Short mmCIF file of C-alpha atoms in Angstrom, two decimals:
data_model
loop_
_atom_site.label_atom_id
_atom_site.label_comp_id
_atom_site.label_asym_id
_atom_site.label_seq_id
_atom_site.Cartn_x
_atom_site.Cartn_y
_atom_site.Cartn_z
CA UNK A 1 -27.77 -52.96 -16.25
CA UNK A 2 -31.14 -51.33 -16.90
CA UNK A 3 -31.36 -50.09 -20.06
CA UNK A 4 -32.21 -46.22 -19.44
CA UNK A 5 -28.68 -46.27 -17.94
CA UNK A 6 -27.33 -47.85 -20.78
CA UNK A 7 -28.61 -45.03 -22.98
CA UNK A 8 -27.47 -41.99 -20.52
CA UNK A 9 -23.65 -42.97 -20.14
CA UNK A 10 -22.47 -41.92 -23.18
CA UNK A 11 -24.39 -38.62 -22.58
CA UNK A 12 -22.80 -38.58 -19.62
CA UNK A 13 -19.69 -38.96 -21.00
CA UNK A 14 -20.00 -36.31 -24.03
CA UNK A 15 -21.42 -34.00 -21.28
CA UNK A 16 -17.57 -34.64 -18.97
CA UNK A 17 -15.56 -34.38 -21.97
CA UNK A 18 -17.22 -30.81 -23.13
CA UNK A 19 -16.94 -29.59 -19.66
CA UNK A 20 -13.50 -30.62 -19.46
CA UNK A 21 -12.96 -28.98 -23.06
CA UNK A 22 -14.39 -26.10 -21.91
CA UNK A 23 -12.65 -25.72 -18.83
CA UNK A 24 -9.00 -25.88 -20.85
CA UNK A 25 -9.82 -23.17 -22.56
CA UNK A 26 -11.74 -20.92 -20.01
CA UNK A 27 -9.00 -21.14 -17.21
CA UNK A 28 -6.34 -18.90 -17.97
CA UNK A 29 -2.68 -20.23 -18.16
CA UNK A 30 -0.98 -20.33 -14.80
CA UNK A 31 -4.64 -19.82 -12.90
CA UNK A 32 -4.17 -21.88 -9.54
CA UNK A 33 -0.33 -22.57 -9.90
CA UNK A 34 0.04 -20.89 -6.22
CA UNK A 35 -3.64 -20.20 -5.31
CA UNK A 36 -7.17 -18.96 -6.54
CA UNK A 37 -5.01 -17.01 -9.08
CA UNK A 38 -3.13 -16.37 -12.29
CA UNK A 39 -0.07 -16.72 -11.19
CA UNK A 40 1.64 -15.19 -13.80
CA UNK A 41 -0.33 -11.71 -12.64
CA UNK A 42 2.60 -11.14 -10.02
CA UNK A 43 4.92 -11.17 -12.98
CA UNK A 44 2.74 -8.61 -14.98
CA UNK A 45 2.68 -6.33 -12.01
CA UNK A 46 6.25 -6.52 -11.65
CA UNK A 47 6.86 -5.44 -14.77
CA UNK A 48 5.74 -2.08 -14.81
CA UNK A 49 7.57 1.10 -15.22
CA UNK A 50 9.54 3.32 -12.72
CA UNK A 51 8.87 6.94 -12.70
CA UNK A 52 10.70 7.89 -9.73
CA UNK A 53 14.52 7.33 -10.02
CA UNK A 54 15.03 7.36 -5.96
CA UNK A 55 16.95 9.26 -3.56
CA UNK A 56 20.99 8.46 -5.23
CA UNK A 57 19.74 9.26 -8.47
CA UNK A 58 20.78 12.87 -9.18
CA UNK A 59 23.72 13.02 -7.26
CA UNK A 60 25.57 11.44 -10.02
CA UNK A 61 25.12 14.43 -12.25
CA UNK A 62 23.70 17.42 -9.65
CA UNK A 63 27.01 16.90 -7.16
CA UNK A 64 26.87 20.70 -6.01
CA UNK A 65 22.97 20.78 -5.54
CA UNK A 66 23.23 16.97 -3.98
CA UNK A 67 26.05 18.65 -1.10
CA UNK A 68 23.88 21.86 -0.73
CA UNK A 69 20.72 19.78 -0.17
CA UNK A 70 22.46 17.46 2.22
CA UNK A 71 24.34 20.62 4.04
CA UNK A 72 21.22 22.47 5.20
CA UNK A 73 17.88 21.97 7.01
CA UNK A 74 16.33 19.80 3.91
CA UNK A 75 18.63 17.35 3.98
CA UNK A 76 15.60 14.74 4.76
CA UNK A 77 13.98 15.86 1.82
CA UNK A 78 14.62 13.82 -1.48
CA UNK A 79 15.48 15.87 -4.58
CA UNK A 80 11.81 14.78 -6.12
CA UNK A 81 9.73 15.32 -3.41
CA UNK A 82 9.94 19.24 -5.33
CA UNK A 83 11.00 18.00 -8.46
CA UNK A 84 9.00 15.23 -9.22
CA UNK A 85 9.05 12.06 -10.74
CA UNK A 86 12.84 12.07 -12.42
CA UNK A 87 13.41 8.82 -14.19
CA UNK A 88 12.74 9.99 -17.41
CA UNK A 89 15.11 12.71 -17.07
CA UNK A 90 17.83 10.54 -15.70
CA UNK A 91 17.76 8.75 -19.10
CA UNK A 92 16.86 12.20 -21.17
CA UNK A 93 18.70 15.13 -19.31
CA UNK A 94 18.17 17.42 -22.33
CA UNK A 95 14.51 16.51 -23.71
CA UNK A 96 12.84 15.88 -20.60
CA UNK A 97 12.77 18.48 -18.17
CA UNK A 98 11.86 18.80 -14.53
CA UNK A 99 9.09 21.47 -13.02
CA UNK A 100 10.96 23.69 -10.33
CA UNK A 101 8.08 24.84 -8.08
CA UNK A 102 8.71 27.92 -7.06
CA UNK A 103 4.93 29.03 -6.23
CA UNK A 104 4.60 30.49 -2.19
CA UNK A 105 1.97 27.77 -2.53
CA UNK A 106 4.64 24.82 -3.12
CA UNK A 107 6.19 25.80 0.23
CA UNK A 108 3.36 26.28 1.64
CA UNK A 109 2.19 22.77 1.48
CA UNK A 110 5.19 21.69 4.49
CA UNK A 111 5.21 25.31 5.97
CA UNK A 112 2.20 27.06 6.40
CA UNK A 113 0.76 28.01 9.57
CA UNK A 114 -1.57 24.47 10.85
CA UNK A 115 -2.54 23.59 13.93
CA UNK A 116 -2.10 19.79 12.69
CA UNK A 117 1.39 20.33 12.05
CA UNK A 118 3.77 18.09 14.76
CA UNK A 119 5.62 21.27 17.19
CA UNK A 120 9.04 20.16 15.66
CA UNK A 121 7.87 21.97 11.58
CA UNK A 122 8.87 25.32 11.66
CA UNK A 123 5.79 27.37 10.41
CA UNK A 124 5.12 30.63 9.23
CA UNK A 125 2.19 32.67 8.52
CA UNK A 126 1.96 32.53 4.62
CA UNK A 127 0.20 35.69 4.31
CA UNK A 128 2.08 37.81 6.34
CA UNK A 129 6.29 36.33 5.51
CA UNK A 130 7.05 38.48 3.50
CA UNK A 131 3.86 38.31 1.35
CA UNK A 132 4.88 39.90 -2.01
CA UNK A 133 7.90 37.81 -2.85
CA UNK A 134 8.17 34.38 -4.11
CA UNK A 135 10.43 32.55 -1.58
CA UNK A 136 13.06 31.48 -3.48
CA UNK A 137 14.10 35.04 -3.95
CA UNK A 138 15.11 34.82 -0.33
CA UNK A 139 15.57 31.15 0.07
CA UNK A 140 17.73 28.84 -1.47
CA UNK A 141 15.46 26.17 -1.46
CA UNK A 142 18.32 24.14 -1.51
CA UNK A 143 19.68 25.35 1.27
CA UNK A 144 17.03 27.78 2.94
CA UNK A 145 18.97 29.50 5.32
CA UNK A 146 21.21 30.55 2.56
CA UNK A 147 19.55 33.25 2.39
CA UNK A 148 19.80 35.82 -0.71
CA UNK A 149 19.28 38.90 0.74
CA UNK B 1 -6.05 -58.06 31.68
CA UNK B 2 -7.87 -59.14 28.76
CA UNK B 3 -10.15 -55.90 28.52
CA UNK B 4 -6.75 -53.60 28.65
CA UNK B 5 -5.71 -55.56 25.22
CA UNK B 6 -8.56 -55.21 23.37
CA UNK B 7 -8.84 -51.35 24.28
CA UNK B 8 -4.77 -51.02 23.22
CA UNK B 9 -5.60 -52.27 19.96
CA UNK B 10 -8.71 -50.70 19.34
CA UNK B 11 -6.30 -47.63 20.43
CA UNK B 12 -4.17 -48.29 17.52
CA UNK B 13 -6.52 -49.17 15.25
CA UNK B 14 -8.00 -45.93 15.53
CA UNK B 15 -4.79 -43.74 15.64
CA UNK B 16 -3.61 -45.89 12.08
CA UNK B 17 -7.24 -45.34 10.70
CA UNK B 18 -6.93 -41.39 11.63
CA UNK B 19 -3.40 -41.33 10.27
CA UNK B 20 -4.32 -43.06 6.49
CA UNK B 21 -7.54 -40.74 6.83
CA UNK B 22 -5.72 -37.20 7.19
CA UNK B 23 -3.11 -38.64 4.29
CA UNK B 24 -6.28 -39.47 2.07
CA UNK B 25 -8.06 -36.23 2.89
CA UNK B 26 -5.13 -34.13 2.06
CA UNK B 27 -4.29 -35.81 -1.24
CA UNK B 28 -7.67 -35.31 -1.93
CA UNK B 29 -7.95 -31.20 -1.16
CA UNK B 30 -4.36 -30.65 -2.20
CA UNK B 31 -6.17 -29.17 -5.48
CA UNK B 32 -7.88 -26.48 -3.33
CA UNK B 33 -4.77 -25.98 -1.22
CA UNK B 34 -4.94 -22.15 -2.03
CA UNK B 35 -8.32 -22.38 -0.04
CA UNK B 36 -6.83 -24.20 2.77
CA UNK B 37 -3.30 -22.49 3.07
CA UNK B 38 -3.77 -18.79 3.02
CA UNK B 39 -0.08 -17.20 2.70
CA UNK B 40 0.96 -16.35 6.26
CA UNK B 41 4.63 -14.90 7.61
CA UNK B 42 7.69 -17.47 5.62
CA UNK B 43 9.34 -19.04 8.14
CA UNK B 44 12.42 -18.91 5.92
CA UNK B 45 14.23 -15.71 7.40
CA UNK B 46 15.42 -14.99 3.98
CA UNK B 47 12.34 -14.41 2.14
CA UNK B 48 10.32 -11.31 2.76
CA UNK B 49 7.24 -10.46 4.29
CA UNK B 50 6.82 -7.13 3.19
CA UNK B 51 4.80 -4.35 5.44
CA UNK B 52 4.85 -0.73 6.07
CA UNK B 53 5.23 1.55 9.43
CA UNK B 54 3.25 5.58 9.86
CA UNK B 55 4.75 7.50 12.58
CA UNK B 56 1.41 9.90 12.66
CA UNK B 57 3.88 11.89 15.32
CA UNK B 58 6.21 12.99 12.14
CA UNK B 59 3.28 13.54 9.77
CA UNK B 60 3.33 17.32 8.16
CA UNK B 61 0.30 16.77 6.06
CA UNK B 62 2.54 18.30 3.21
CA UNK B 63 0.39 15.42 0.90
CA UNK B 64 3.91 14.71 -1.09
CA UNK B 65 3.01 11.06 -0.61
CA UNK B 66 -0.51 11.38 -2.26
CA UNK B 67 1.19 13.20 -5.19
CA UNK B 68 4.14 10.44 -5.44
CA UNK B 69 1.95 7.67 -5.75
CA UNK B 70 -0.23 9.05 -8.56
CA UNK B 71 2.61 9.97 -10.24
CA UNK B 72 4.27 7.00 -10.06
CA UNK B 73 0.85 4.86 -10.54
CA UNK B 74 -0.50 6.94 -13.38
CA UNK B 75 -3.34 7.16 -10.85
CA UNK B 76 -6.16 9.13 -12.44
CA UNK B 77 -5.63 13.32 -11.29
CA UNK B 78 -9.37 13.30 -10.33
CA UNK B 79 -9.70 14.34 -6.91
CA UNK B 80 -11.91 11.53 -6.12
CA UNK B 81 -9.19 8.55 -7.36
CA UNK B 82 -6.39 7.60 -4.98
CA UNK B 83 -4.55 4.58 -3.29
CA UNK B 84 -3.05 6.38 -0.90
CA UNK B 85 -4.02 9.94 0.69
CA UNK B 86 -3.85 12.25 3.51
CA UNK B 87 -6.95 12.85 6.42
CA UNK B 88 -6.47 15.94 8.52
CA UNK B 89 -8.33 14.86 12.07
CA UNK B 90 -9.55 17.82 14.16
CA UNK B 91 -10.86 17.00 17.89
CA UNK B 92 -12.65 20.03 18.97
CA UNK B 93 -12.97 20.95 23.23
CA UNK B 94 -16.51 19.51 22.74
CA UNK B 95 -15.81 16.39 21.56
CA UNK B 96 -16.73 15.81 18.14
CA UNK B 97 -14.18 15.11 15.37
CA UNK B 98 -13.55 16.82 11.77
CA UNK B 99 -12.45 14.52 9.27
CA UNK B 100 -11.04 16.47 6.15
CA UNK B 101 -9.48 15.68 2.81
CA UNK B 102 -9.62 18.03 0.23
CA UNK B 103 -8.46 16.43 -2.97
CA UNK B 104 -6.19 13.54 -0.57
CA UNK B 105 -4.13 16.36 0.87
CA UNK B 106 -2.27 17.06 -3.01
CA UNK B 107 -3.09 20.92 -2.38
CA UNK B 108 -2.19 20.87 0.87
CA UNK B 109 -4.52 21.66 4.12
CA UNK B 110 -5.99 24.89 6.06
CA UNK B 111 -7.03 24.37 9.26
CA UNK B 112 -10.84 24.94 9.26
CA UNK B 113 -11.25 25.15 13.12
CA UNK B 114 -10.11 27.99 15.08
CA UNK B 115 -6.92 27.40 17.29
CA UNK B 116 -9.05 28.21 20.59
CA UNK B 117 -11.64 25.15 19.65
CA UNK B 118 -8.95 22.55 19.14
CA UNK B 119 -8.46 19.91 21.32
CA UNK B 120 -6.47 17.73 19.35
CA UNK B 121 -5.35 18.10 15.40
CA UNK B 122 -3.31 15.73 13.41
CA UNK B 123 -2.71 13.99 10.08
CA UNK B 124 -3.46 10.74 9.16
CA UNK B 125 -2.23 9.35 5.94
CA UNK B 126 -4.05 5.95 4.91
CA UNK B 127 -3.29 3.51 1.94
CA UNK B 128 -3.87 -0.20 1.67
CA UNK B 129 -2.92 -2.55 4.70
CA UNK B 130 -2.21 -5.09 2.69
CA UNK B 131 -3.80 -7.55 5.21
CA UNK B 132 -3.08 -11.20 5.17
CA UNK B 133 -6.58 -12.38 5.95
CA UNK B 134 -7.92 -9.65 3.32
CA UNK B 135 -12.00 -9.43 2.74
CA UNK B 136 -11.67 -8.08 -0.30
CA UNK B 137 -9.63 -10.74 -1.50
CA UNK B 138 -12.46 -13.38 -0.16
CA UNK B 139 -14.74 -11.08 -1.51
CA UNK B 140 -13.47 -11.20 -5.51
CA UNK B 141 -15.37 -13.96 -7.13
CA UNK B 142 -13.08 -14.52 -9.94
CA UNK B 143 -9.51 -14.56 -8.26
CA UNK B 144 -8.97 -11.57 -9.78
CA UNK B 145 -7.58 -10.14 -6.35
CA UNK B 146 -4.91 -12.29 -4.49
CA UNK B 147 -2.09 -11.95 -1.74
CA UNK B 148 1.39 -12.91 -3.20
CA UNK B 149 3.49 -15.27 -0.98
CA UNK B 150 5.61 -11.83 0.51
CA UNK B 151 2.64 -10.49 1.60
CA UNK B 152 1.74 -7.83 -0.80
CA UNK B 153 -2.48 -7.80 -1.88
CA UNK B 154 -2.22 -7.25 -5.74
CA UNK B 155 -5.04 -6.89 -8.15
CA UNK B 156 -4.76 -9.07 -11.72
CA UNK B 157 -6.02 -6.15 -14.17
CA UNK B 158 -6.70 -8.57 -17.20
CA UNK B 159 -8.84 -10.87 -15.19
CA UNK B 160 -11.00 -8.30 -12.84
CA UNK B 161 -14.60 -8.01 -13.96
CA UNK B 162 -15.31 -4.82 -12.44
CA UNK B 163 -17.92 -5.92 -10.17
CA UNK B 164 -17.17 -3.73 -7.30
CA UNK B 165 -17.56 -6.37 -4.36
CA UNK B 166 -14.05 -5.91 -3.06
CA UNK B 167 -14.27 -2.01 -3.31
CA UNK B 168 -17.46 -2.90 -0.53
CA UNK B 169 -15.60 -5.38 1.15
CA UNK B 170 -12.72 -3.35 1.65
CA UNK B 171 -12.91 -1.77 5.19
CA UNK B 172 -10.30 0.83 4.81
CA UNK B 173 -11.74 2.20 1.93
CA UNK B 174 -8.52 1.77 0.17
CA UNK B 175 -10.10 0.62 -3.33
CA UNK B 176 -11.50 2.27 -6.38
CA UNK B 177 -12.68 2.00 -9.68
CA UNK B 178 -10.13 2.71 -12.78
CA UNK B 179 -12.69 5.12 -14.77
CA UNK B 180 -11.06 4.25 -18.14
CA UNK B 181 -10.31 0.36 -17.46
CA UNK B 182 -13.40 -0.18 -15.23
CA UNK B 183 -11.38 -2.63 -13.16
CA UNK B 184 -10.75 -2.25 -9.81
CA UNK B 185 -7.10 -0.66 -8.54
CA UNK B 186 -5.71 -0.20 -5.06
CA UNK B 187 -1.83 0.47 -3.95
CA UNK B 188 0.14 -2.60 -4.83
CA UNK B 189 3.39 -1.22 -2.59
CA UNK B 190 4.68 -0.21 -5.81
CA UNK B 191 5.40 -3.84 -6.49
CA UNK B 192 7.53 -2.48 -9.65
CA UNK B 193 9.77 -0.97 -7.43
CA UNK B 194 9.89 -2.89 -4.31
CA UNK B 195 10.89 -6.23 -6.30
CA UNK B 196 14.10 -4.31 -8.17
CA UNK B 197 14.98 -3.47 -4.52
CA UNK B 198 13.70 -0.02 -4.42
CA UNK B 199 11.53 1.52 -1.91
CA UNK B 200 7.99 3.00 -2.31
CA UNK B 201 7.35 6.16 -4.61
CA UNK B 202 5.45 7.39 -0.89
CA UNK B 203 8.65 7.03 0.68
CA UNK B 204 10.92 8.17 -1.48
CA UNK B 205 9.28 11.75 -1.42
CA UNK B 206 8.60 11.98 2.44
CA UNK B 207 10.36 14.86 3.73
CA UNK B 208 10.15 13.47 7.60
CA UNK B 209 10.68 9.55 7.13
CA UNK B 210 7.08 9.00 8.60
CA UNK B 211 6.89 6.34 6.39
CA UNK B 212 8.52 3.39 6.88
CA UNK B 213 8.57 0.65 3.94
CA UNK B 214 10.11 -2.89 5.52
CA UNK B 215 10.38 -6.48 5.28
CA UNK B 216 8.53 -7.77 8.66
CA UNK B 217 11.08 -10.91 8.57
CA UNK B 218 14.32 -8.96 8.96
CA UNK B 219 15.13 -9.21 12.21
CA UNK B 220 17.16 -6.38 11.62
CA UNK B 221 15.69 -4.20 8.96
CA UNK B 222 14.09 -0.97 9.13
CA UNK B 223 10.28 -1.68 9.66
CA UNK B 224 11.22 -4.23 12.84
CA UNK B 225 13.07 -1.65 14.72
CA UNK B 226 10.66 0.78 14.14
CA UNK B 227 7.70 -1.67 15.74
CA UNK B 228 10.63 -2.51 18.43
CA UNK B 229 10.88 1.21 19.12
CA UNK B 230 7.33 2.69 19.09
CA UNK B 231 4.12 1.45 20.25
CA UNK B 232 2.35 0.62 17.21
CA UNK B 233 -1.66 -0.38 16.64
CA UNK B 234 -3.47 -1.36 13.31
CA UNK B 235 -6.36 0.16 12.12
CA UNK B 236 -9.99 -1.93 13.45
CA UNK B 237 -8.34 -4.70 14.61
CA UNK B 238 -11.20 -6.19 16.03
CA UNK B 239 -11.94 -6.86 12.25
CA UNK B 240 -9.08 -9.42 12.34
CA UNK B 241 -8.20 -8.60 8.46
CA UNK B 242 -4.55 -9.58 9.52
CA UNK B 243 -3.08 -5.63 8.58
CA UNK B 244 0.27 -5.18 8.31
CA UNK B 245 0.03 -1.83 7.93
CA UNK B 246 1.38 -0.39 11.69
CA UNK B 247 1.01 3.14 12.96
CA UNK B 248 2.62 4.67 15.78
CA UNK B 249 0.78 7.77 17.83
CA UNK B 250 -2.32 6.28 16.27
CA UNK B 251 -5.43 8.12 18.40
CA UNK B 252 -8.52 6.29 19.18
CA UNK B 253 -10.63 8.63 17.02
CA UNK B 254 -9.22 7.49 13.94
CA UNK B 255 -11.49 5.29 11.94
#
């Protein structure tokens, strides 16, 4: 064996062993257990917090509101599609507390007058139903052709 | 005939040769199997394949679904920050198309074009196709961006270095920058809620059930009968990105 060689091996050799020092504590745990990833990433994202409670949610407490909303015309509607996110309030009924839109605006958003709209939403003219009134006074929103006056 | 021997065995020879070959070359790559095997459709009926179905025929616009998912997300409120959102198309008599989205639809929509110009008007809502040949996760050059073995395109938050080249490579335009965490964050299906056996914050708030969240291995679940019942396209599929991300009434205007 020429000597050069003899004299680069062990370089070599400190040079593979730093690498491969380097590289345990560069690639994160778990990194390429399933592919070019940290596996354990999936669990992280799994764990993350709820804020909507889903569609069964409220009925255990809200019965009345629950058959009202299932009894009329927003039946499809899920009790935080208005009310928002609910989880919290499922676990804190008295601290945390829902926002009940009742802005013309908040209606407006499904009902107003758009050519976009599919035929099958009933629209109205924002502006001109009624304009003065906030239409919960007249709706139930609930149960909107419960009508309050 | 002597020639006929010679060619059987040379036959075998080579068929044992390829045989030991493949086995040699795939002991050898197994380490770079994620490379090699992209995750495709389990065979095994019973584990999922998750996708989603937009029936742009039962769309309102009302933007509930935009709202939903930054609430659920903590997506920042900015109107420029969103995984999923709402576009209002408008095909005028002449031809040309409007393209609108004021603040992803959260406000709601006015119609900008007089009735007696329209041609055509409809909503569009868009979020992540979670494809399963994704460019943006070939794009990340960290494997900070991966596709889980049900289907779902996730982003690993700890290990993203911000550098933008998925949000490029992306060609739904369904990424964006976290202005406080400078990583990048798209829609992960609501993950969190889809693997406790809950359905999508999007869905759980639409009003008309024009969004359909489903596991594309059920035979019988709800995402399968709604691709049995409609006639369903992906978005650019020339782009072979692998979307499972399915709309029905989808017009040809809609980029």
């Amino acid at each position: 064996m020429p000597p050069q060689l003899k004299t680069l091996i062990p370089l070599f050799g400190a040079f593979i062993v730093l690498f491969l020092i380097a590289r345990h504590f560069l690639v994160p745990v778990s990194f390429g257990e399933l592919g070019h990833y940290r596996f354990n990433s999936i669990a992280e994202n799994k764990e993350k917090a709820m804020n909507y409670a889903g569609k069964d949610a409220c009925a255990d407490c809200h019965d009345d509101k629950a058959a009202q909303l299932k009894s009329d015309v927003h039946s499809g509607l899920s009790c935080e599609t208005c009310h928002g996110p609910g989880q919290a309030h499922t676990e804190n009924p008295e601290t945390v507390k829902l926002n009940k839109p009742d802005q013309r605006s908040f209606c407006g958003n499904c009902h107003s007058m758009n050519a976009s709209r599919p035929k099958f939403m009933v629209q109205i003219e924002l502006k001109e139903h009624n304009p003065d009134k906030k239409c919960i006074e007249c709706h139930n929103p609930h149960q909107p052709w419960q009508l309050k006056e | 005939m002597a020639t006929k021997g010679i060619e059987e065995s040379r036959r075998n020879f080579i068929r044992k040769a390829a045989a030991a070959g493949g086995l040699l070359a795939t002991g050898l790559l197994n380490p770079f199997n994620a490379i090699l095997y992209a995750v495709e459709k389990p065979t095994d009926p019973t584990k999922h394949w998750w996708g989603f179905g937009i029936d742009i025929e039962k769309c309102i616009g009302c933007g509930r679904c935009a709202n939903a998912c930054k609430e659920e997300n903590n997506v920042p409120r900015e109107p420029f920050y969103f995984r999923n959102w709402v576009e209002q198309y408008t095909i005028k008599n002449d031809g040309s198309v409007k393209v609108e989205s004021p603040n992803g639809g959260i406000d709601g929509f006015v119609q900008t074009v007089p009735k007696e110009d329209i041609f055509k008007a409809f909503f569009v809502p868009k979020m992540c196709n979670h494809c399963y040949k994704s460019p943006c996760v070939q794009a990340c050059p960290v494997g900070a961006t991966y596709e889980t073995p049900d289907g779902v395109v996730l982003v690993d938050e700890t290990y993203c270095i911000g550098c933008r080249y998925c949000v490029q490579a992306c060609p739904y335009g369904c990424r964006y920058i976290h202005p406080e965490k400078n990583t990048v964050d798209k829609c992960t299906l609501c993950y969190h809620r889809i693997s406790k056996g809950k359905t999508t914050a999007c869905v759980e708030v639409c009003p008309t059930q024009a969004r359909i969240f489903g596991d594309l291995n059920d035979k019988n679940g709800e995402l399968v009968k709604f691709l049995k019942e409609h006639t369903c396209l992906v978005l650019k599929p020339h782009l072979n990105t692998g979307s499972k991300l399915y709309y029905n009434g989808l017009n040809g205007e809609v980029r």
